[in-house]
mmCIF file of C-alpha atoms and ligand atoms in Angstrom:
data_model
loop_
_atom_site.group_PDB
_atom_site.id
_atom_site.type_symbol
_atom_site.label_atom_id
_atom_site.label_comp_id
_atom_site.label_asym_id
_atom_site.label_seq_id
_atom_site.Cartn_x
_atom_site.Cartn_y
_atom_site.Cartn_z
ATOM 1 C CA MET A 1 0.000 0.000 0.000
ATOM 2 C CA ALA A 2 2.858 2.333 0.776
ATOM 3 C CA ARG A 3 4.600 1.559 -2.589
ATOM 4 C CA LYS A 4 1.706 2.487 -4.856
ATOM 5 C CA PRO A 5 1.560 6.292 -4.400
ATOM 6 C CA ALA A 6 5.344 6.449 -4.716
ATOM 7 C CA ARG A 7 5.253 4.714 -8.133
ATOM 8 C CA LYS A 8 2.449 6.982 -9.269
ATOM 9 C CA PHE A 9 4.483 10.035 -8.271
ATOM 10 C CA ARG A 10 7.462 8.850 -10.338
ATOM 11 C CA THR A 11 5.267 8.275 -13.415
ATOM 12 C CA THR A 12 3.865 11.804 -13.217
ATOM 13 C CA ARG A 13 7.309 13.257 -12.865
ATOM 14 C CA ARG A 14 8.565 11.497 -15.980
ATOM 15 C CA ALA A 15 5.579 12.309 -18.217
ATOM 16 C CA SER A 16 6.716 14.669 -20.934
ATOM 17 C CA ILE A 17 5.844 15.930 -24.391
ATOM 18 C CA THR A 18 8.292 16.688 -27.204
ATOM 19 C CA ILE A 19 7.700 19.820 -29.273
ATOM 20 C CA ASP A 20 10.172 20.769 -32.034
ATOM 21 C CA GLY A 21 12.699 18.367 -30.608
ATOM 22 C CA VAL A 22 12.504 19.845 -27.083
ATOM 23 C CA ARG A 23 11.056 17.784 -24.220
ATOM 24 C CA HIS A 24 8.720 19.566 -21.860
ATOM 25 C CA ARG A 25 7.398 18.243 -18.557
ATOM 26 C CA LEU A 26 3.625 17.682 -18.556
ATOM 27 C CA MET A 27 1.816 19.483 -15.751
ATOM 28 C CA ALA A 28 -1.053 17.631 -14.062
ATOM 29 C CA MET A 29 -3.156 20.779 -13.681
ATOM 30 C CA PRO A 30 -6.705 21.597 -14.819
ATOM 31 C CA ILE A 31 -7.514 23.221 -18.160
ATOM 32 C CA GLN A 32 -10.085 25.989 -17.813
ATOM 33 C CA PRO A 33 -13.104 25.930 -20.188
ATOM 34 C CA GLN A 34 -12.567 29.595 -21.140
ATOM 35 C CA TRP A 35 -9.055 28.680 -22.378
ATOM 36 C CA GLN A 36 -10.540 25.901 -24.544
ATOM 37 C CA ALA A 37 -13.036 28.367 -25.951
ATOM 38 C CA ALA A 38 -10.337 30.914 -26.728
ATOM 39 C CA ALA A 39 -8.136 28.232 -28.327
ATOM 40 C CA ALA A 40 -10.999 26.973 -30.507
ATOM 41 C CA ALA A 41 -11.805 30.515 -31.629
ATOM 42 C CA LYS A 42 -8.174 30.964 -32.645
ATOM 43 C CA GLY A 43 -7.759 27.685 -34.531
ATOM 44 C CA PHE A 44 -6.263 25.435 -31.853
ATOM 45 C CA ASP A 45 -7.116 22.640 -29.401
ATOM 46 C CA ILE A 46 -5.516 22.511 -25.967
ATOM 47 C CA VAL A 47 -3.761 19.171 -25.540
ATOM 48 C CA ALA A 48 -2.120 19.629 -22.134
ATOM 49 C CA ARG A 49 -0.384 21.974 -19.742
ATOM 50 C CA ALA A 50 3.370 21.626 -19.896
ATOM 51 C CA ARG A 51 6.737 23.059 -18.793
ATOM 52 C CA ASP A 52 5.312 25.138 -15.952
ATOM 53 C CA ARG A 53 2.058 26.589 -14.740
ATOM 54 C CA TYR A 54 2.081 29.328 -17.382
ATOM 55 C CA HIS A 55 2.217 27.222 -20.563
ATOM 56 C CA LEU A 56 -0.275 25.243 -22.672
ATOM 57 C CA VAL A 57 0.320 22.780 -25.486
ATOM 58 C CA LEU A 58 -1.849 23.820 -28.444
ATOM 59 C CA ARG A 59 -2.527 21.614 -31.445
ATOM 60 C CA CYS A 60 -2.975 23.576 -34.680
ATOM 61 C CA ARG A 61 -6.283 22.697 -36.365
ATOM 62 C CA ALA A 62 -4.809 23.482 -39.785
ATOM 63 C CA CYS A 63 -1.717 21.281 -39.672
ATOM 64 C CA GLY A 64 -1.884 19.238 -36.457
ATOM 65 C CA GLY A 65 1.422 20.691 -35.271
ATOM 66 C CA LEU A 66 2.053 21.159 -31.534
ATOM 67 C CA ASN A 67 2.955 24.545 -30.073
ATOM 68 C CA LEU A 68 3.976 25.540 -26.560
ATOM 69 C CA VAL A 69 2.158 28.799 -25.835
ATOM 70 C CA LYS A 70 1.762 30.927 -22.734
ATOM 71 C CA ILE A 71 -1.784 31.066 -21.350
ATOM 72 C CA TYR A 72 -1.384 34.820 -21.323
ATOM 73 C CA VAL A 73 -0.604 34.870 -25.052
ATOM 74 C CA LEU A 74 -3.561 32.615 -25.900
ATOM 75 C CA MET A 75 -5.959 34.837 -23.971
ATOM 76 C CA ASN A 76 -4.611 38.177 -25.214
ATOM 77 C CA SER A 77 -3.485 37.670 -28.798
ATOM 78 C CA GLN A 78 -3.526 35.336 -31.772
ATOM 79 C CA PRO A 79 -0.934 32.579 -31.244
ATOM 80 C CA ARG A 80 1.033 31.610 -34.361
ATOM 81 C CA CYS A 81 1.481 27.967 -35.306
ATOM 82 C CA ARG A 82 5.193 27.477 -35.782
ATOM 83 C CA ALA A 83 4.814 24.712 -38.383
ATOM 84 C CA CYS A 84 2.327 26.773 -40.421
ATOM 85 C CA LEU A 85 4.566 29.813 -40.199
ATOM 86 C CA GLU A 86 7.607 27.872 -41.357
ATOM 87 C CA ARG A 87 5.689 26.360 -44.257
ATOM 88 C CA ASP A 88 4.692 29.874 -45.254
ATOM 89 C CA TRP A 89 8.286 31.126 -44.980
ATOM 90 C CA ARG A 90 9.576 28.154 -46.953
ATOM 91 C CA ALA A 91 7.164 28.984 -49.793
ATOM 92 C CA ARG A 92 8.112 32.674 -49.728
ATOM 93 C CA ALA A 93 11.818 31.769 -49.834
ATOM 94 C CA GLU A 94 11.198 29.405 -52.727
ATOM 95 C CA ALA A 95 9.417 32.179 -54.640
ATOM 96 C CA ALA A 96 12.573 34.261 -54.184
ATOM 97 C CA GLY A 97 14.806 31.456 -55.488
ATOM 98 C CA VAL A 98 16.446 30.725 -52.133
ATOM 99 C CA THR A 99 16.115 27.877 -49.623
ATOM 100 C CA PHE A 100 14.638 28.525 -46.197
ATOM 101 C CA LEU A 101 16.851 26.985 -43.514
ATOM 102 C CA ARG A 102 15.531 28.217 -40.159
ATOM 103 C CA ARG A 103 14.072 31.205 -38.389
ATOM 104 C CA CYS A 104 16.516 33.505 -36.673
ATOM 105 C CA PRO A 105 16.220 32.801 -32.949
ATOM 106 C CA ARG A 106 17.065 36.402 -32.083
ATOM 107 C CA ALA A 107 14.844 38.399 -34.453
ATOM 108 C CA ARG A 108 11.258 37.480 -35.249
ATOM 109 C CA HIS A 109 11.162 38.714 -38.838
ATOM 110 C CA TYR A 110 14.492 37.254 -39.921
ATOM 111 C CA ALA A 111 15.368 33.897 -41.453
ATOM 112 C CA TRP A 112 18.510 32.054 -42.449
ATOM 113 C CA VAL A 113 18.377 31.092 -46.123
ATOM 114 C CA ARG A 114 20.733 29.362 -48.541
ATOM 115 C CA LEU A 115 21.463 31.327 -51.724
ATOM 116 C CA ALA A 116 21.943 29.822 -55.161
ATOM 117 C CA CYS A 117 25.726 30.098 -54.687
ATOM 118 C CA GLY A 118 25.503 27.819 -51.626
ATOM 119 C CA HIS A 119 26.256 30.448 -48.987
ATOM 120 C CA GLU A 120 23.952 30.849 -45.982
ATOM 121 C CA VAL A 121 22.805 34.348 -45.079
ATOM 122 C CA ARG A 122 20.389 35.938 -42.603
ATOM 123 C CA ARG A 123 17.781 38.202 -44.152
ATOM 124 C CA GLN A 124 14.549 39.914 -43.251
ATOM 125 C CA MET A 125 11.514 38.068 -44.677
ATOM 126 C CA GLU A 126 10.203 41.345 -46.046
ATOM 127 C CA LEU A 127 13.319 41.619 -48.221
ATOM 128 C CA ILE A 128 12.857 38.025 -49.380
ATOM 129 C CA ASP A 129 9.292 38.879 -50.430
ATOM 130 C CA ARG A 130 10.574 41.839 -52.439
ATOM 131 C CA VAL A 131 13.089 39.529 -54.123
ATOM 132 C CA GLY A 132 10.223 37.149 -54.929
ATOM 133 C CA ARG A 133 8.367 40.025 -56.590
ATOM 134 C CA GLY A 134 11.457 40.824 -58.638
ATOM 135 C CA LYS A 135 11.902 44.222 -56.960
ATOM 136 C CA THR A 136 15.423 43.564 -55.683
ATOM 137 C CA ALA A 137 18.102 40.891 -55.432
ATOM 138 C CA ILE A 138 19.982 39.344 -52.537
ATOM 139 C CA ARG A 139 23.669 40.053 -52.772
ATOM 140 C CA CYS A 140 26.004 37.442 -51.311
ATOM 141 C CA GLU A 141 28.725 39.347 -49.432
ATOM 142 C CA ILE A 142 31.045 36.320 -49.428
ATOM 143 C CA CYS A 143 30.897 35.872 -53.204
ATOM 144 C CA HIS A 144 31.046 39.607 -53.721
ATOM 145 C CA ALA A 145 34.201 39.965 -51.619
ATOM 146 C CA ALA A 146 35.819 37.054 -53.491
ATOM 147 C CA ARG A 147 34.972 38.741 -56.792
ATOM 148 C CA GLU A 148 36.536 42.033 -55.708
ATOM 149 C CA ARG A 149 39.687 40.237 -54.552
ATOM 150 C CA ALA A 150 39.926 38.387 -57.883
ATOM 151 C CA GLU A 151 39.482 41.618 -59.845
ATOM 152 C CA ALA A 152 42.452 43.164 -58.057
ATOM 153 C CA GLU A 153 44.574 40.019 -58.386
ATOM 154 C CA ALA A 154 43.914 39.871 -62.104
ATOM 155 C CA ARG A 155 45.516 43.332 -62.360
ATOM 156 C CA GLY A 156 48.480 42.447 -60.184
ATOM 157 C CA TRP A 157 47.098 44.280 -57.148
ATOM 158 C CA ARG A 158 45.662 43.170 -53.808
ATOM 159 C CA LEU A 159 42.462 44.440 -52.211
ATOM 160 C CA VAL A 160 43.371 45.788 -48.770
ATOM 161 C CA GLY A 161 40.005 47.122 -47.601
ATOM 162 C CA PRO A 162 37.437 49.896 -47.867
ATOM 163 C CA ASP A 163 38.328 53.404 -48.951
ATOM 164 C CA PRO A 164 40.091 55.223 -46.080
ATOM 165 C CA GLU A 165 38.316 58.376 -47.252
ATOM 166 C CA GLY A 166 34.934 56.691 -47.039
ATOM 167 C CA SER A 167 33.791 56.692 -50.666
ATOM 168 C CA PRO A 168 31.644 53.655 -51.542
ATOM 169 C CA HIS A 169 33.099 53.696 -55.063
ATOM 170 C CA TYR A 170 36.741 53.461 -53.993
ATOM 171 C CA ARG A 171 38.815 50.762 -52.256
ATOM 172 C CA LEU A 172 42.296 50.677 -50.815
ATOM 173 C CA TYR A 173 44.592 48.471 -52.897
ATOM 174 C CA ALA A 174 48.238 47.420 -52.614
ATOM 175 C CA HIS A 175 50.504 46.983 -55.627
ATOM 176 C CA ASP A 176 51.540 43.517 -54.385
ATOM 177 C CA GLY A 177 51.339 41.417 -57.555
ATOM 178 C CA PRO A 178 54.325 39.642 -59.117
ATOM 179 C CA GLU A 179 55.542 42.921 -60.658
ATOM 180 C CA GLY A 180 54.236 45.149 -57.891
ATOM 181 C CA CYS A 181 56.173 47.754 -55.944
ATOM 182 C CA GLY A 182 54.188 47.358 -52.689
ATOM 183 C CA HIS A 183 52.660 50.824 -52.877
ATOM 184 C CA ARG A 184 49.176 51.319 -51.420
ATOM 185 C CA GLN A 185 46.654 53.647 -52.974
ATOM 186 C CA ARG A 186 42.943 54.243 -53.265
ATOM 187 C CA ILE A 187 41.494 53.363 -56.660
ATOM 188 C CA ALA A 188 37.913 53.479 -57.932
ATOM 189 C CA ARG A 189 36.601 49.926 -58.164
ATOM 190 C CA ILE A 190 35.387 50.519 -61.728
ATOM 191 C CA ASN A 191 38.935 51.497 -62.715
ATOM 192 C CA MET A 192 40.293 48.347 -61.086
ATOM 193 C CA GLN A 193 37.781 46.343 -63.126
ATOM 194 C CA THR A 194 38.772 47.994 -66.385
ATOM 195 C CA GLY A 195 42.459 48.409 -65.585
ATOM 196 C CA ARG A 196 42.358 52.150 -66.170
ATOM 197 C CA PHE A 197 44.646 53.435 -63.457
ATOM 198 C CA GLY A 198 48.329 53.805 -62.752
ATOM 199 C CA CYS A 199 50.530 53.180 -59.755
ATOM 200 C CA ALA A 200 51.495 56.477 -58.117
ATOM 201 C CA GLN A 201 54.784 54.999 -56.869
ATOM 202 C CA CYS A 202 56.245 53.000 -59.738
ATOM 203 C CA GLY A 203 54.859 55.719 -61.923
ATOM 204 C CA GLU A 204 53.827 53.881 -64.993
ATOM 205 C CA SER A 205 50.448 54.969 -66.209
ATOM 206 C CA TRP A 206 48.551 52.248 -67.969
ATOM 207 C CA SER A 207 47.237 54.533 -70.693
ATOM 208 C CA ALA A 208 50.578 55.921 -71.843
ATOM 209 C CA ALA A 209 52.678 52.802 -71.193
ATOM 210 C CA PRO A 210 53.300 50.224 -73.942
ATOM 211 C CA SER A 211 50.914 47.314 -73.853
ATOM 212 C CA HIS A 212 49.873 44.185 -75.755
ATOM 213 C CA ILE A 213 46.756 42.651 -77.198
ATOM 214 C CA TYR A 214 47.025 38.934 -76.637
ATOM 215 C CA LEU A 215 45.254 35.742 -77.620
ATOM 216 C CA LEU A 216 45.497 32.724 -75.313
ATOM 217 C CA ALA A 217 44.472 29.099 -75.627
ATOM 218 C CA ILE A 218 43.417 27.640 -72.286
ATOM 219 C CA GLU A 219 42.867 23.964 -71.500
ATOM 220 C CA LEU A 220 40.142 23.792 -68.865
ATOM 221 C CA PRO A 221 39.845 20.703 -66.649
ATOM 222 C CA PRO A 222 36.695 18.640 -67.338
ATOM 223 C CA ALA A 223 33.393 20.069 -66.083
ATOM 224 C CA GLU A 224 32.456 16.569 -64.848
ATOM 225 C CA SER A 225 34.827 13.980 -63.451
ATOM 226 C CA ASP A 226 34.757 11.758 -66.561
ATOM 227 C CA GLY A 227 34.367 14.528 -69.153
ATOM 228 C CA PRO A 228 36.994 15.774 -71.608
ATOM 229 C CA TRP A 229 39.344 18.741 -71.158
ATOM 230 C CA GLU A 230 38.075 21.749 -73.018
ATOM 231 C CA ARG A 231 40.108 24.169 -75.125
ATOM 232 C CA VAL A 232 38.864 27.749 -74.868
ATOM 233 C CA ILE A 233 40.189 31.089 -76.105
ATOM 234 C CA LYS A 234 40.886 34.272 -74.185
ATOM 235 C CA LEU A 235 41.309 37.671 -75.763
ATOM 236 C CA GLY A 236 42.706 40.494 -73.660
ATOM 237 C CA MET A 237 45.263 43.240 -73.137
ATOM 238 C CA SER A 238 48.166 43.410 -70.732
ATOM 239 C CA ARG A 239 51.422 45.207 -70.236
ATOM 240 C CA ASP A 240 53.015 41.781 -69.838
ATOM 241 C CA PRO A 241 51.073 38.856 -71.319
ATOM 242 C CA VAL A 242 53.616 36.310 -70.046
ATOM 243 C CA SER A 243 53.170 37.380 -66.442
ATOM 244 C CA ARG A 244 49.419 37.515 -66.986
ATOM 245 C CA THR A 245 49.490 33.930 -68.241
ATOM 246 C CA ARG A 246 51.731 32.539 -65.531
ATOM 247 C CA HIS A 247 50.674 34.368 -62.405
ATOM 248 C CA GLN A 248 47.554 36.425 -62.723
ATOM 249 C CA LEU A 249 45.149 34.290 -64.688
ATOM 250 C CA PRO A 250 45.122 30.653 -63.454
ATOM 251 C CA ARG A 251 43.559 29.820 -60.120
ATOM 252 C CA HIS A 252 45.499 26.554 -59.842
ATOM 253 C CA ASP A 253 48.313 24.612 -61.518
ATOM 254 C CA ALA A 254 46.144 22.209 -63.503
ATOM 255 C CA VAL A 255 45.056 24.957 -65.927
ATOM 256 C CA ARG A 256 47.257 24.931 -69.040
ATOM 257 C CA ILE A 257 47.682 28.214 -70.868
ATOM 258 C CA GLU A 258 49.453 28.915 -74.125
ATOM 259 C CA ILE A 259 50.019 32.324 -75.719
ATOM 260 C CA LEU A 260 48.796 31.982 -79.307
ATOM 261 C CA ASP A 261 49.591 35.527 -80.345
ATOM 262 C CA SER A 262 50.500 38.885 -78.890
ATOM 263 C CA VAL A 263 50.657 42.201 -80.734
ATOM 264 C CA PRO A 264 52.547 45.069 -79.066
ATOM 265 C CA MET A 265 50.758 48.396 -78.815
ATOM 266 C CA PRO A 266 52.560 51.687 -78.228
ATOM 267 C CA ARG A 267 50.096 52.800 -75.534
ATOM 268 C CA GLY A 268 47.701 51.063 -73.164
ATOM 269 C CA ARG A 269 44.824 53.220 -74.312
ATOM 270 C CA ASP A 270 45.247 51.976 -77.910
ATOM 271 C CA ALA A 271 45.344 48.381 -76.717
ATOM 272 C CA LEU A 272 42.183 48.916 -74.681
ATOM 273 C CA ARG A 273 40.336 50.546 -77.574
ATOM 274 C CA ILE A 274 41.190 47.701 -79.943
ATOM 275 C CA GLU A 275 40.424 45.032 -77.366
ATOM 276 C CA LYS A 276 36.998 46.586 -76.697
ATOM 277 C CA ALA A 277 36.291 46.772 -80.420
ATOM 278 C CA LEU A 278 37.113 43.087 -80.858
ATOM 279 C CA HIS A 279 34.963 42.045 -77.879
ATOM 280 C CA GLY A 280 32.142 44.203 -79.198
ATOM 281 C CA ARG A 281 32.333 42.568 -82.607
ATOM 282 C CA LEU A 282 32.327 39.071 -81.075
ATOM 283 C CA ALA A 283 29.342 39.951 -78.892
ATOM 284 C CA ARG A 284 27.402 41.081 -81.958
ATOM 285 C CA GLN A 285 28.462 38.393 -84.403
ATOM 286 C CA ALA A 286 28.938 35.300 -82.241
ATOM 287 C CA PRO A 287 27.213 35.757 -78.844
ATOM 288 C CA GLN A 288 26.663 31.996 -78.637
ATOM 289 C CA LEU A 289 30.426 31.383 -78.617
ATOM 290 C CA ARG A 290 30.925 33.174 -75.326
ATOM 291 C CA ILE A 291 31.728 30.652 -72.550
ATOM 292 C CA PRO A 292 29.502 31.087 -69.461
ATOM 293 C CA ARG A 293 31.352 32.239 -66.384
ATOM 294 C CA ALA A 294 30.244 29.196 -64.356
ATOM 295 C CA ARG A 295 32.344 26.963 -66.638
ATOM 296 C CA PHE A 296 35.671 28.664 -65.834
ATOM 297 C CA GLU A 297 35.313 30.672 -62.614
ATOM 298 C CA ASN A 298 36.887 27.897 -60.544
ATOM 299 C CA HIS A 299 39.903 27.807 -62.831
ATOM 300 C CA LEU A 300 40.508 31.377 -64.008
ATOM 301 C CA LYS A 301 40.634 34.727 -62.233
ATOM 302 C CA VAL A 302 38.519 36.523 -64.820
ATOM 303 C CA GLY A 303 34.836 37.232 -65.142
ATOM 304 C CA SER A 304 34.417 37.175 -68.923
ATOM 305 C CA GLU A 305 36.360 37.385 -72.202
ATOM 306 C CA ILE A 306 36.478 33.598 -72.627
ATOM 307 C CA TYR A 307 35.310 32.166 -75.936
ATOM 308 C CA HIS A 308 34.737 28.873 -77.691
ATOM 309 C CA SER A 309 37.744 27.501 -79.583
ATOM 310 C CA ALA A 310 35.830 27.866 -82.868
ATOM 311 C CA LEU A 311 36.926 31.519 -82.705
ATOM 312 C CA GLU A 312 40.619 30.640 -82.658
ATOM 313 C CA ARG A 313 41.159 30.855 -86.415
ATOM 314 C CA PRO A 314 39.160 34.029 -87.074
ATOM 315 C CA LEU A 315 40.875 35.713 -84.117
ATOM 316 C CA ARG A 316 44.319 34.646 -85.302
ATOM 317 C CA ARG A 317 43.507 36.245 -88.655
ATOM 318 C CA ALA A 318 42.339 39.417 -86.881
ATOM 319 C CA PHE A 319 45.682 39.507 -85.037
ATOM 320 C CA ASP A 320 47.561 39.132 -88.332
ATOM 321 C CA ARG A 321 45.649 42.109 -89.671
ATOM 322 C CA LEU A 322 46.422 44.060 -86.497
ATOM 323 C CA ARG A 323 50.116 43.362 -86.884
ATOM 324 C CA ALA A 324 49.918 44.498 -90.492
ATOM 325 C CA GLY A 325 48.553 47.794 -89.228
ATOM 326 C CA VAL A 326 44.919 47.275 -90.153
ATOM 327 C CA GLN A 327 42.857 48.185 -87.118
ATOM 328 C CA PRO A 328 39.413 46.706 -86.530
ATOM 329 C CA PRO A 329 36.546 49.140 -86.770
ATOM 330 C CA THR A 330 35.714 50.989 -83.568
ATOM 331 C CA PRO A 331 32.295 49.983 -82.234
HETATM 332 ZN ZN1 ZN B 401 -0.184 24.699 -38.033
HETATM 333 ZN ZN1 ZN B 402 27.861 33.320 -52.139
HETATM 334 ZN ZN1 ZN B 403 53.632 50.280 -58.067
#
């Protein structure tokens, strides 16, 4: 007779309910009829009291999901079903082309999502809705920073950080590439992208310095493990095509690069003008022969200017004409 109440006590103590992977102690306390009425009016059924004297377990009538809700919240506002909310967020994320991962535990209106590039970011759901409506885009800071670093590297410079003078259009760069002098200076990002700047220390200005138009053949590793290597063509300008080929262009040693042709130009600005004209002509006449960035971005530190090898012969002929002094038409 003395054992029975003791066993009963232990059973009560162990009784628990698991909600979202968290176990809560069930409370053997009465459920008031006015709570049931409020729950029913708000789309829930009360299953139990749990955790402490202040909480109820509500079952969502829409999805059957369990929610731990304070009695105070049930009586004074509309409780949200967590499962329904997450389903809604998942759909909104999907409409924006991203994958919902989880709600942010610290801010109610924020979620962690995975972007198309694979990076995970925390964003406000309102922003994700605007992305879904095509009003804006989510920028991945990690990818963006990598792109800015690669832009500088491709020019023989290194991105140091934001502009010390605070302009959003400028960055601080160091002339640290293979031919660099170590000098640091602020340069507009657009000029870093186009190469239109000079180093204030080693003095050479790109536009007045001699340059080259070059044509490279690049052997790209297979896109899939059992696929073939792919020969592609790069057209560009550089003060030193050999250094560009060896140090600034490949991301790793497996990429094989060969200089097919290189025509010296008396000034960088001439080289740039002719290079732009050639790219413009290719874009108009053979847009389908442009290689998508995704194919080479893991192998080469450039964003564009890579073409199908079918253009090798016509480009070689264009270089022969260049050498003979016949310039391509300006676009
Ligand atoms: Zn629900
Ligand atoms: Zn990213
Ligand atoms: Zn320098």
